[in-house]
Tab-separated table of C-alpha atoms in Angstrom:
chain	number	residue	atom	x	y	z
A	126	UNK	CA	148.199	31.056	53.138
A	127	UNK	CA	145.917	34.078	52.172
A	128	UNK	CA	144.238	31.836	49.133
A	129	UNK	CA	143.594	29.050	51.870
A	130	UNK	CA	141.969	31.411	54.394
A	131	UNK	CA	139.960	32.768	51.875
A	132	UNK	CA	138.664	29.496	50.599
A	133	UNK	CA	137.996	28.508	54.362
A	134	UNK	CA	136.122	31.927	54.871
A	135	UNK	CA	133.838	31.333	51.671
A	136	UNK	CA	133.216	27.818	52.756
A	137	UNK	CA	131.897	29.062	56.039
A	138	UNK	CA	129.702	31.463	54.334
A	139	UNK	CA	128.414	28.988	51.977
A	140	UNK	CA	127.667	26.639	55.153
A	141	UNK	CA	125.751	29.428	57.308
A	142	UNK	CA	121.884	28.620	57.155
A	143	UNK	CA	119.476	31.701	56.683
A	144	UNK	CA	115.465	31.390	57.301
A	145	UNK	CA	113.754	33.379	54.920
A	146	UNK	CA	110.434	35.019	55.956
A	147	UNK	CA	107.941	37.455	54.979
A	148	UNK	CA	106.445	40.504	56.950
A	149	UNK	CA	103.622	42.735	55.496
A	150	UNK	CA	104.818	46.097	56.465
A	151	UNK	CA	107.806	48.004	57.926
A	152	UNK	CA	108.396	47.446	61.656
A	153	UNK	CA	107.513	50.976	63.084
A	154	UNK	CA	109.731	50.589	66.543
A	155	UNK	CA	111.905	47.443	67.260
A	156	UNK	CA	111.319	48.001	71.116
A	157	UNK	CA	109.426	45.638	73.017
A	158	UNK	CA	107.631	48.399	75.182
A	159	UNK	CA	106.187	49.899	71.853
A	160	UNK	CA	105.902	47.239	69.222
A	161	UNK	CA	102.019	47.678	68.834
A	162	UNK	CA	102.121	46.856	65.136
A	163	UNK	CA	102.114	43.186	63.954
A	164	UNK	CA	105.609	43.417	62.033
A	165	UNK	CA	107.314	45.101	65.175
A	166	UNK	CA	105.971	42.618	67.456
A	167	UNK	CA	106.898	39.566	65.456
A	168	UNK	CA	110.772	40.846	65.075
A	169	UNK	CA	111.107	42.158	68.701
A	170	UNK	CA	110.063	38.500	69.812
A	171	UNK	CA	113.213	37.163	68.046
A	172	UNK	CA	115.340	39.887	69.950
A	173	UNK	CA	113.807	40.143	73.618
A	174	UNK	CA	113.002	37.950	76.360
A	175	UNK	CA	110.495	38.655	79.464
A	176	UNK	CA	110.530	37.256	82.734
A	177	UNK	CA	107.973	34.480	81.890
A	178	UNK	CA	106.385	32.998	78.830
A	179	UNK	CA	103.660	30.638	77.850
A	180	UNK	CA	104.654	26.701	77.345
A	181	UNK	CA	104.163	25.127	74.102
A	182	UNK	CA	100.608	24.523	74.614
A	183	UNK	CA	99.755	27.879	75.904
A	184	UNK	CA	98.461	26.387	79.188
A	185	UNK	CA	101.189	27.037	81.834
A	186	UNK	CA	103.347	29.664	82.803
A	187	UNK	CA	107.167	28.825	82.530
A	188	UNK	CA	110.358	30.899	83.159
A	189	UNK	CA	112.161	32.795	80.611
A	190	UNK	CA	114.686	35.360	82.189
A	191	UNK	CA	113.329	33.939	85.431
A	192	UNK	CA	114.439	30.476	86.561
A	193	UNK	CA	112.109	30.624	89.318
A	194	UNK	CA	108.891	32.518	90.664
A	195	UNK	CA	106.560	32.231	93.139
A	196	UNK	CA	103.860	34.132	95.390
A	197	UNK	CA	105.153	34.437	98.985
A	198	UNK	CA	101.453	35.560	99.714
A	199	UNK	CA	98.581	36.393	97.699
A	200	UNK	CA	100.043	40.178	96.902
A	201	UNK	CA	103.687	39.472	96.963
A	202	UNK	CA	105.611	37.993	93.811
A	203	UNK	CA	109.088	36.765	94.005
A	204	UNK	CA	111.051	36.284	90.600
A	205	UNK	CA	114.672	34.735	90.978
A	206	UNK	CA	116.595	35.283	87.734
A	207	UNK	CA	118.908	33.608	85.824
A	208	UNK	CA	122.809	33.881	86.307
A	209	UNK	CA	124.078	33.246	82.867
A	210	UNK	CA	122.348	35.804	80.987
A	211	UNK	CA	123.822	38.093	78.564
A	212	UNK	CA	122.871	41.279	76.795
A	213	UNK	CA	123.934	41.196	72.955
A	214	UNK	CA	126.750	43.787	73.770
A	215	UNK	CA	128.431	41.425	76.226
A	216	UNK	CA	127.030	43.150	79.779
A	217	UNK	CA	125.105	40.939	82.379
A	218	UNK	CA	121.554	40.964	82.592
A	219	UNK	CA	120.636	41.832	86.178
A	220	UNK	CA	117.273	42.664	88.391
A	221	UNK	CA	118.413	46.443	87.861
A	222	UNK	CA	117.080	45.858	84.403
A	223	UNK	CA	113.672	44.629	85.288
A	224	UNK	CA	113.627	47.690	87.647
A	225	UNK	CA	114.474	50.222	85.219
A	226	UNK	CA	111.864	48.611	82.818
A	227	UNK	CA	109.109	48.672	84.969
A	228	UNK	CA	110.080	52.468	85.818
A	229	UNK	CA	109.902	53.408	82.259
A	230	UNK	CA	106.308	51.672	81.908
A	231	UNK	CA	104.933	53.464	84.763
A	232	UNK	CA	106.575	56.920	83.849
A	233	UNK	CA	105.170	59.406	81.368
A	234	UNK	CA	107.844	58.823	79.132
A	235	UNK	CA	106.243	56.137	76.775
A	236	UNK	CA	102.849	55.496	75.615
A	237	UNK	CA	102.803	51.939	75.869
A	238	UNK	CA	99.927	49.091	75.934
A	239	UNK	CA	101.553	47.195	78.359
A	240	UNK	CA	101.359	50.026	81.044
A	241	UNK	CA	97.666	49.045	81.783
A	242	UNK	CA	99.021	45.402	83.029
A	243	UNK	CA	100.743	47.433	85.793
A	244	UNK	CA	97.842	49.278	87.561
A	245	UNK	CA	97.735	47.019	90.279
A	246	UNK	CA	101.419	47.234	91.163
A	247	UNK	CA	102.341	48.961	94.425
A	248	UNK	CA	106.008	48.519	94.330
A	249	UNK	CA	109.045	46.609	92.758
A	250	UNK	CA	112.171	46.039	94.854
A	251	UNK	CA	115.313	44.557	94.038
A	252	UNK	CA	116.571	42.439	96.866
A	253	UNK	CA	119.925	41.189	95.149
A	254	UNK	CA	121.489	41.232	91.893
A	255	UNK	CA	119.135	38.453	90.721
A	256	UNK	CA	116.308	38.670	93.009
A	257	UNK	CA	113.111	40.903	92.714
A	258	UNK	CA	109.773	41.538	94.826
A	259	UNK	CA	106.757	42.689	93.006
A	260	UNK	CA	104.049	43.933	95.520
A	261	UNK	CA	100.547	44.555	94.254
A	262	UNK	CA	97.804	46.553	95.893
A	263	UNK	CA	95.449	43.673	95.904
A	264	UNK	CA	95.539	39.983	94.441
A	265	UNK	CA	95.387	40.077	90.626
A	266	UNK	CA	94.821	37.164	88.489
A	267	UNK	CA	97.033	38.463	85.520
A	268	UNK	CA	100.146	39.328	87.694
A	269	UNK	CA	102.187	36.801	86.004
A	270	UNK	CA	101.457	37.416	82.202
A	271	UNK	CA	102.186	40.994	83.002
A	272	UNK	CA	105.810	40.327	83.196
A	273	UNK	CA	105.917	38.527	79.614
A	274	UNK	CA	106.812	41.932	77.815
A	275	UNK	CA	110.352	42.387	76.818
A	276	UNK	CA	113.033	43.585	79.230
A	277	UNK	CA	115.223	46.541	78.379
A	278	UNK	CA	118.768	47.083	78.941
A	279	UNK	CA	119.600	49.831	81.821
A	280	UNK	CA	123.053	50.497	81.013
A	281	UNK	CA	122.192	51.825	77.291
A	282	UNK	CA	119.001	53.456	78.170
A	283	UNK	CA	119.292	55.081	81.737
A	284	UNK	CA	120.353	58.519	80.102
A	285	UNK	CA	117.929	58.557	77.200
A	286	UNK	CA	115.826	61.645	77.396
A	287	UNK	CA	113.010	60.484	74.670
A	288	UNK	CA	112.266	56.629	74.204
A	289	UNK	CA	109.922	57.233	71.995
A	290	UNK	CA	112.168	58.674	69.179
A	291	UNK	CA	115.216	56.893	70.626
A	292	UNK	CA	117.761	55.598	68.062
A	293	UNK	CA	117.486	52.456	70.268
A	294	UNK	CA	114.184	51.749	68.353
A	295	UNK	CA	116.110	50.969	64.975
A	296	UNK	CA	119.224	49.721	66.726
A	297	UNK	CA	117.911	47.498	69.387
A	298	UNK	CA	119.970	45.491	72.039
A	299	UNK	CA	118.221	42.558	73.679
A	300	UNK	CA	118.802	39.231	75.392
A	301	UNK	CA	117.342	37.067	72.872
A	302	UNK	CA	118.470	34.476	70.422
A	303	UNK	CA	118.878	36.581	67.558
A	304	UNK	CA	120.547	39.976	67.093
A	305	UNK	CA	119.689	42.728	64.394
A	306	UNK	CA	122.420	43.252	61.967
A	307	UNK	CA	120.667	44.779	59.031
A	308	UNK	CA	117.673	46.948	58.749
A	309	UNK	CA	116.732	48.099	55.113
A	310	UNK	CA	113.241	49.452	55.481
A	311	UNK	CA	110.778	48.188	52.591
A	312	UNK	CA	113.383	45.812	51.786
A	313	UNK	CA	115.041	43.506	54.077
A	314	UNK	CA	115.740	43.137	57.691
A	315	UNK	CA	118.413	40.603	58.831
A	316	UNK	CA	118.696	38.967	62.284
A	317	UNK	CA	121.756	37.019	63.110
A	318	UNK	CA	122.042	34.364	65.935
A	319	UNK	CA	123.400	35.213	69.289
A	320	UNK	CA	126.505	33.350	70.037
A	321	UNK	CA	125.889	33.747	73.906
A	322	UNK	CA	121.943	32.907	74.070
A	323	UNK	CA	121.556	31.634	77.397
A	324	UNK	CA	119.707	28.770	76.121
A	325	UNK	CA	122.393	27.923	73.510
A	326	UNK	CA	123.330	29.597	70.108
A	327	UNK	CA	120.317	29.046	67.510
A	328	UNK	CA	121.224	26.276	64.849
A	329	UNK	CA	119.950	28.345	62.164
A	330	UNK	CA	122.491	31.446	61.363
A	331	UNK	CA	120.522	34.155	60.094
A	332	UNK	CA	116.746	35.328	59.856
A	333	UNK	CA	115.836	37.291	56.595
A	334	UNK	CA	112.516	39.276	56.882
A	335	UNK	CA	111.640	40.483	53.193
A	336	UNK	CA	108.910	43.521	53.488
A	337	UNK	CA	106.312	42.299	50.906
A	338	UNK	CA	102.793	44.012	51.496
A	339	UNK	CA	100.994	42.392	48.805
A	340	UNK	CA	99.614	39.012	49.834
A	341	UNK	CA	99.931	37.510	46.296
A	342	UNK	CA	103.344	38.613	45.907
A	343	UNK	CA	104.164	36.591	49.345
A	344	UNK	CA	102.231	33.766	48.090
A	345	UNK	CA	104.219	33.462	44.635
A	346	UNK	CA	107.554	33.775	46.742
A	347	UNK	CA	106.407	31.096	48.652
A	348	UNK	CA	105.405	28.787	45.584
A	349	UNK	CA	108.796	29.489	43.739
A	350	UNK	CA	110.898	28.575	47.324
A	351	UNK	CA	112.103	32.130	47.851
A	352	UNK	CA	110.465	32.097	51.351
A	353	UNK	CA	110.665	29.425	53.694
A	354	UNK	CA	107.564	29.817	55.863
A	355	UNK	CA	103.872	31.370	54.826
A	356	UNK	CA	100.310	31.567	55.876
A	357	UNK	CA	98.011	30.108	53.415
A	358	UNK	CA	94.220	31.042	52.890
A	359	UNK	CA	91.622	28.040	52.795
A	360	UNK	CA	90.540	28.936	49.245
A	361	UNK	CA	94.308	29.105	47.995
A	362	UNK	CA	94.696	25.713	49.636
A	363	UNK	CA	92.052	23.991	48.313
A	364	UNK	CA	92.130	25.662	44.906
A	365	UNK	CA	95.577	27.262	44.024
A	366	UNK	CA	98.224	24.799	45.236
A	367	UNK	CA	99.346	21.573	43.189
A	368	UNK	CA	101.127	18.217	43.987
A	369	UNK	CA	104.317	20.099	43.354
A	370	UNK	CA	103.930	22.418	46.463
A	371	UNK	CA	103.315	19.823	48.566
A	372	UNK	CA	106.205	18.034	47.619
A	373	UNK	CA	108.515	21.011	48.879
A	374	UNK	CA	106.487	21.989	51.846
A	375	UNK	CA	104.849	20.488	54.998
A	376	UNK	CA	101.476	21.924	56.061
A	377	UNK	CA	100.749	22.945	59.752
A	378	UNK	CA	97.117	23.723	60.627
A	379	UNK	CA	95.923	24.532	63.732
A	380	UNK	CA	93.192	26.477	65.485
A	381	UNK	CA	93.626	30.402	65.285
A	382	UNK	CA	93.807	32.645	68.253
A	383	UNK	CA	90.751	34.402	67.176
A	384	UNK	CA	86.961	34.310	66.441
A	385	UNK	CA	84.481	36.075	64.313
A	386	UNK	CA	81.283	37.574	65.759
A	387	UNK	CA	77.807	39.417	64.822
A	388	UNK	CA	77.572	42.049	67.415
A	389	UNK	CA	74.296	43.873	68.292
A	390	UNK	CA	74.136	47.460	69.487
A	391	UNK	CA	72.251	46.957	72.720
A	392	UNK	CA	72.018	50.656	73.282
A	393	UNK	CA	69.133	50.263	70.352
A	394	UNK	CA	65.634	49.332	71.677
A	395	UNK	CA	65.070	46.380	68.761
A	396	UNK	CA	68.005	44.671	70.459
A	397	UNK	CA	66.839	44.965	73.970
A	398	UNK	CA	64.421	42.018	73.765
A	399	UNK	CA	66.115	38.750	74.597
A	400	UNK	CA	63.525	36.827	72.413
A	401	UNK	CA	64.863	39.032	69.426
A	402	UNK	CA	68.259	38.123	70.172
A	403	UNK	CA	67.563	34.230	70.740
A	404	UNK	CA	65.542	34.218	67.569
A	405	UNK	CA	68.219	35.626	65.485
A	406	UNK	CA	70.546	33.003	67.076
A	407	UNK	CA	68.268	30.236	66.257
A	408	UNK	CA	67.802	31.561	62.643
A	409	UNK	CA	71.428	31.066	61.489
A	410	UNK	CA	73.370	28.097	60.598
A	411	UNK	CA	76.817	28.411	61.781
A	412	UNK	CA	78.184	25.009	60.218
A	413	UNK	CA	76.678	26.197	56.859
A	414	UNK	CA	78.813	29.231	57.217
A	415	UNK	CA	81.999	27.504	58.106
A	416	UNK	CA	81.441	24.795	55.105
A	417	UNK	CA	81.022	27.372	52.665
A	418	UNK	CA	83.643	29.821	53.495
A	419	UNK	CA	86.482	27.641	54.850
A	420	UNK	CA	86.047	24.387	53.302
A	421	UNK	CA	86.126	22.857	56.807
A	422	UNK	CA	89.288	24.842	57.770
A	423	UNK	CA	87.637	26.211	60.426
A	424	UNK	CA	85.176	25.396	63.311
A	425	UNK	CA	82.133	26.895	64.620
A	426	UNK	CA	82.706	29.218	67.758
A	427	UNK	CA	80.516	28.478	71.055
A	428	UNK	CA	81.654	31.430	73.047
A	429	UNK	CA	84.047	33.874	73.923
A	430	UNK	CA	87.075	32.138	75.267
A	431	UNK	CA	89.522	30.015	73.485
A	432	UNK	CA	88.800	26.335	73.280
A	433	UNK	CA	91.392	24.063	75.011
A	434	UNK	CA	92.153	26.208	77.755
A	435	UNK	CA	90.700	26.516	81.237
A	436	UNK	CA	88.253	29.170	80.698
A	437	UNK	CA	86.372	27.414	77.753
A	438	UNK	CA	82.991	25.591	78.974
A	439	UNK	CA	82.752	22.645	76.876
A	440	UNK	CA	78.955	22.230	78.174
A	441	UNK	CA	78.011	24.999	76.353
A	442	UNK	CA	76.450	23.805	72.782
A	443	UNK	CA	76.455	25.668	69.599
A	444	UNK	CA	72.482	26.404	68.658
A	445	UNK	CA	71.211	24.317	66.114
A	446	UNK	CA	69.210	26.094	63.360
A	447	UNK	CA	65.663	26.244	64.218
A	448	UNK	CA	63.427	28.467	61.680
A	449	UNK	CA	60.103	27.770	63.132
A	450	UNK	CA	61.125	28.444	66.685
A	451	UNK	CA	62.795	31.778	65.593
A	452	UNK	CA	59.379	32.664	63.829
A	453	UNK	CA	57.633	31.849	67.066
A	454	UNK	CA	60.061	34.172	69.215
A	455	UNK	CA	59.889	37.145	66.622
A	456	UNK	CA	56.010	36.833	66.673
A	457	UNK	CA	55.825	36.831	70.492
A	458	UNK	CA	58.133	39.783	70.256
A	459	UNK	CA	55.678	41.701	68.064
A	460	UNK	CA	57.098	40.823	64.572
A	461	UNK	CA	55.701	39.043	61.618
A	462	UNK	CA	55.536	39.058	57.651
A	463	UNK	CA	53.559	42.341	57.789
A	464	UNK	CA	55.795	43.822	60.232
A	465	UNK	CA	59.258	42.138	59.660
A	466	UNK	CA	62.174	42.598	62.186
A	467	UNK	CA	64.841	44.359	60.003
A	468	UNK	CA	68.564	45.629	60.677
A	469	UNK	CA	71.599	46.403	59.000
A	470	UNK	CA	74.995	44.616	59.118
A	471	UNK	CA	78.211	46.694	58.932
A	472	UNK	CA	81.551	45.225	58.081
A	473	UNK	CA	84.902	45.925	56.687
A	474	UNK	CA	86.470	44.497	53.216
A	475	UNK	CA	89.929	44.390	55.269
A	476	UNK	CA	88.899	40.528	55.641
A	477	UNK	CA	88.455	38.901	52.352
A	478	UNK	CA	85.849	36.525	54.230
A	479	UNK	CA	83.374	38.653	56.347
A	480	UNK	CA	81.788	40.523	53.453
A	481	UNK	CA	80.700	36.692	51.979
A	482	UNK	CA	79.656	36.019	55.731
A	483	UNK	CA	77.466	38.723	55.984
A	484	UNK	CA	75.537	37.823	52.718
A	485	UNK	CA	75.164	34.117	53.745
A	486	UNK	CA	73.790	35.696	56.898
A	487	UNK	CA	71.544	37.672	55.289
A	488	UNK	CA	70.356	34.645	53.057
A	489	UNK	CA	70.013	32.515	56.265
A	490	UNK	CA	68.078	35.340	58.332
A	491	UNK	CA	65.438	35.777	55.501
A	492	UNK	CA	64.262	32.260	56.088
A	493	UNK	CA	62.921	33.289	59.199
A	494	UNK	CA	61.337	36.362	57.801
A	495	UNK	CA	64.321	38.721	58.969
A	496	UNK	CA	65.130	41.651	56.582
A	497	UNK	CA	68.656	42.535	56.597
A	498	UNK	CA	70.849	45.197	54.718
A	499	UNK	CA	74.331	45.055	54.258
A	500	UNK	CA	77.115	47.696	54.213
A	501	UNK	CA	80.867	47.237	53.593
A	502	UNK	CA	83.286	49.845	54.452
A	503	UNK	CA	87.255	50.581	54.473
A	504	UNK	CA	88.761	49.345	57.761
A	505	UNK	CA	89.884	52.819	58.975
A	506	UNK	CA	86.476	54.408	58.258
A	507	UNK	CA	84.438	51.333	59.589
A	508	UNK	CA	86.361	51.740	62.970
A	509	UNK	CA	85.972	55.403	62.986
A	510	UNK	CA	82.752	56.326	61.530
A	511	UNK	CA	80.829	53.037	62.828
A	512	UNK	CA	82.465	50.857	65.610
A	513	UNK	CA	83.870	53.237	68.012
A	514	UNK	CA	81.162	56.159	67.510
A	515	UNK	CA	78.500	53.087	68.237
A	516	UNK	CA	76.477	53.904	64.813
A	517	UNK	CA	75.325	50.655	64.068
A	518	UNK	CA	72.678	48.031	64.209
A	519	UNK	CA	75.085	45.083	63.987
A	520	UNK	CA	78.674	44.689	63.235
A	521	UNK	CA	80.405	41.562	61.630
A	522	UNK	CA	83.849	41.668	63.344
A	523	UNK	CA	86.307	39.604	65.251
A	524	UNK	CA	88.603	39.339	68.377
A	525	UNK	CA	91.746	37.733	69.125
A	526	UNK	CA	91.738	35.153	71.984
A	527	UNK	CA	94.439	34.946	74.884
A	528	UNK	CA	94.916	31.715	76.925
A	529	UNK	CA	94.319	34.018	79.804
A	530	UNK	CA	91.174	36.056	79.057
A	531	UNK	CA	90.460	39.270	80.612
A	532	UNK	CA	86.590	39.637	80.600
A	533	UNK	CA	86.551	42.935	81.890
A	534	UNK	CA	87.688	44.553	78.687
A	535	UNK	CA	85.050	43.089	76.611
A	536	UNK	CA	82.107	42.612	79.050
A	537	UNK	CA	82.264	44.605	81.802
A	538	UNK	CA	79.780	47.605	81.899
A	539	UNK	CA	82.390	49.905	82.829
A	540	UNK	CA	84.157	49.001	79.347
A	541	UNK	CA	81.058	50.597	77.736
A	542	UNK	CA	82.835	53.937	77.211
A	543	UNK	CA	84.713	55.995	74.665
A	544	UNK	CA	87.554	53.897	73.647
A	545	UNK	CA	86.251	50.819	75.286
A	546	UNK	CA	86.100	47.395	73.864
A	547	UNK	CA	82.591	46.668	75.199
A	548	UNK	CA	81.429	47.996	71.433
A	549	UNK	CA	77.920	46.636	71.871
A	550	UNK	CA	77.006	48.175	75.090
A	551	UNK	CA	76.340	45.052	77.062
A	552	UNK	CA	75.321	45.409	80.788
A	553	UNK	CA	74.533	42.540	83.253
A	554	UNK	CA	75.096	43.216	87.002
A	555	UNK	CA	75.558	39.469	87.800
A	556	UNK	CA	78.517	39.352	85.329
A	557	UNK	CA	80.321	42.526	86.473
A	558	UNK	CA	80.036	41.241	90.178
A	559	UNK	CA	81.543	38.045	89.154
A	560	UNK	CA	84.530	39.629	87.003
A	561	UNK	CA	84.905	42.001	89.941
A	562	UNK	CA	85.828	38.814	92.113
A	563	UNK	CA	87.844	37.060	89.557
A	564	UNK	CA	90.114	39.758	89.080
A	565	UNK	CA	91.364	39.148	92.426
A	566	UNK	CA	91.629	35.383	92.541
A	567	UNK	CA	95.003	33.809	91.669
A	568	UNK	CA	93.967	30.158	92.170
A	569	UNK	CA	94.062	28.880	88.631
A	570	UNK	CA	91.531	25.928	89.170
A	571	UNK	CA	89.386	28.632	90.969
A	572	UNK	CA	89.559	31.182	88.269
A	573	UNK	CA	88.756	28.515	85.306
A	574	UNK	CA	85.555	27.539	87.124
A	575	UNK	CA	84.663	31.373	87.341
A	576	UNK	CA	85.289	31.913	83.512
A	577	UNK	CA	83.350	29.082	82.484
A	578	UNK	CA	80.368	30.506	84.476
A	579	UNK	CA	80.961	33.845	82.590
A	580	UNK	CA	81.143	31.858	79.269
A	581	UNK	CA	77.869	30.302	79.802
A	582	UNK	CA	76.173	33.668	81.162
A	583	UNK	CA	77.440	35.571	78.030
A	584	UNK	CA	76.549	32.973	75.663
A	585	UNK	CA	72.719	32.640	77.000
A	586	UNK	CA	72.333	36.454	76.599
A	587	UNK	CA	73.140	36.627	73.014
A	588	UNK	CA	74.907	39.859	73.040
A	589	UNK	CA	76.601	38.448	70.017
A	590	UNK	CA	76.207	35.999	67.971
A	591	UNK	CA	79.583	33.907	67.982
A	592	UNK	CA	80.418	32.486	64.654
A	593	UNK	CA	83.618	30.727	63.512
A	594	UNK	CA	87.218	30.461	64.444
A	595	UNK	CA	89.482	30.018	61.485
A	596	UNK	CA	92.232	27.735	61.473
A	597	UNK	CA	96.011	28.768	60.928
A	598	UNK	CA	97.477	27.188	58.160
A	599	UNK	CA	101.175	27.530	57.646
A	600	UNK	CA	103.202	26.185	54.943
A	601	UNK	CA	107.001	25.234	55.921
A	602	UNK	CA	109.782	24.259	53.665
A	603	UNK	CA	110.816	20.537	53.751
A	604	UNK	CA	114.179	21.564	54.058
A	605	UNK	CA	113.463	23.076	57.828
A	606	UNK	CA	114.069	20.000	60.422
A	607	UNK	CA	112.884	19.700	63.858
A	608	UNK	CA	109.393	21.260	63.955
A	609	UNK	CA	107.394	20.248	66.525
A	610	UNK	CA	104.047	21.684	66.254
A	611	UNK	CA	102.044	22.231	69.554
A	612	UNK	CA	98.701	24.202	70.597
A	613	UNK	CA	100.886	27.416	70.041
A	614	UNK	CA	101.908	26.622	66.806
A	615	UNK	CA	105.358	26.032	65.518
A	616	UNK	CA	107.639	28.482	66.860
A	617	UNK	CA	107.999	27.656	70.649
A	618	UNK	CA	111.332	25.313	69.707
A	619	UNK	CA	112.654	27.458	66.708
A	620	UNK	CA	116.177	27.327	68.172
A	621	UNK	CA	116.640	23.750	67.701
A	622	UNK	CA	115.569	24.369	64.060
A	623	UNK	CA	117.960	23.257	61.417
A	624	UNK	CA	118.110	24.003	57.534
């Protein structure tokens, strides 16, 4: 009898499927309110849910823990929660958990990047076990996105003295499709399918994260089949992968949610002349930059908001290189061969691509008589000594792109402050007024039109030269079935995957 039981259990364990992934660093805290590093964010995404989320194309907001949501009036939001949701310890999820999470976020108990999104909330009320009312001080365009952060279990954390150092951060309990079953820092982190997940148990039994800081080691493990999924650099894709690799892996390529730009320090007099900024824009060839650096695995960036979203303005075209016109504008501004316009570009070696991009820009600008010097720095030194103290002529940097942009953060005059993200010191009163109006608009169509207007205003002013949007290239083991690529990537339906 025992013999047959052991054979049965052995066959079950052999049949269990495991998705092998890599992460570049140890997670700091597996708590969705405190997950600010990429490893923590990625792993908590499997363990916790928010009230709402983006659909697979990042265009519409759909329910997650909330089955229904609507605005009762411009400042009152109602959430109707799902009734069949369990925490991973078997307890029921209710509206009290949401209220508890909100109170934690707006207290002084945590330092969380999500707290800022709740600055417009006046009150959160539990109407019944599965209904919440959120009252805002004024209409707020990101009212729904605010509730995408993961919800915490009240019954586990209600008596917790210090959430920042809580053991919960290494022993999380969520409502998500996978639960944490092993945490070996610097080695292996294992998640196991949650049998009672409200959308149905995931088909892949386990997810194993290998902590591997070195990108070459990750690539080697991917090539050897020790990882099922990995990111591929364009240079690697073109030069280092043979036919045998493509027999084992499918390649999914899409536009990434980030762009790279050259930002001018507008606090410096030489960049305050609009003719100079326009000349620099006309002197460069963005398409040549993409062709040389990315082997066509990128596209030219035409402005500050994500292509394919309602904020993107398709009528704003990328400037064509015009060396003659650039020289004429510089001459009007008082520069010529005897007195050339000169400046320094500073960037970081944290990106393998950007130092090469800086060299190409230097070469292109030289054709218009512009003298450019280059400085490449270590990432932390670059941020702390150059970017945040605003000690630069021009910086070569990048931003992540959200499907719902918040122009206030990067472009409003008020964000030109210590710790603010208006790094170049851009001030435009008309834009500030439009941003202030837009923050109170909850009609998505009207908001899209306002963002498109901002898009054009910013591009016309040239505070940045928008350069390129790299592609995201993902290799996936062909043993994994039911992947459906979408604008958001491949992960939107991972609970249906089979291996």
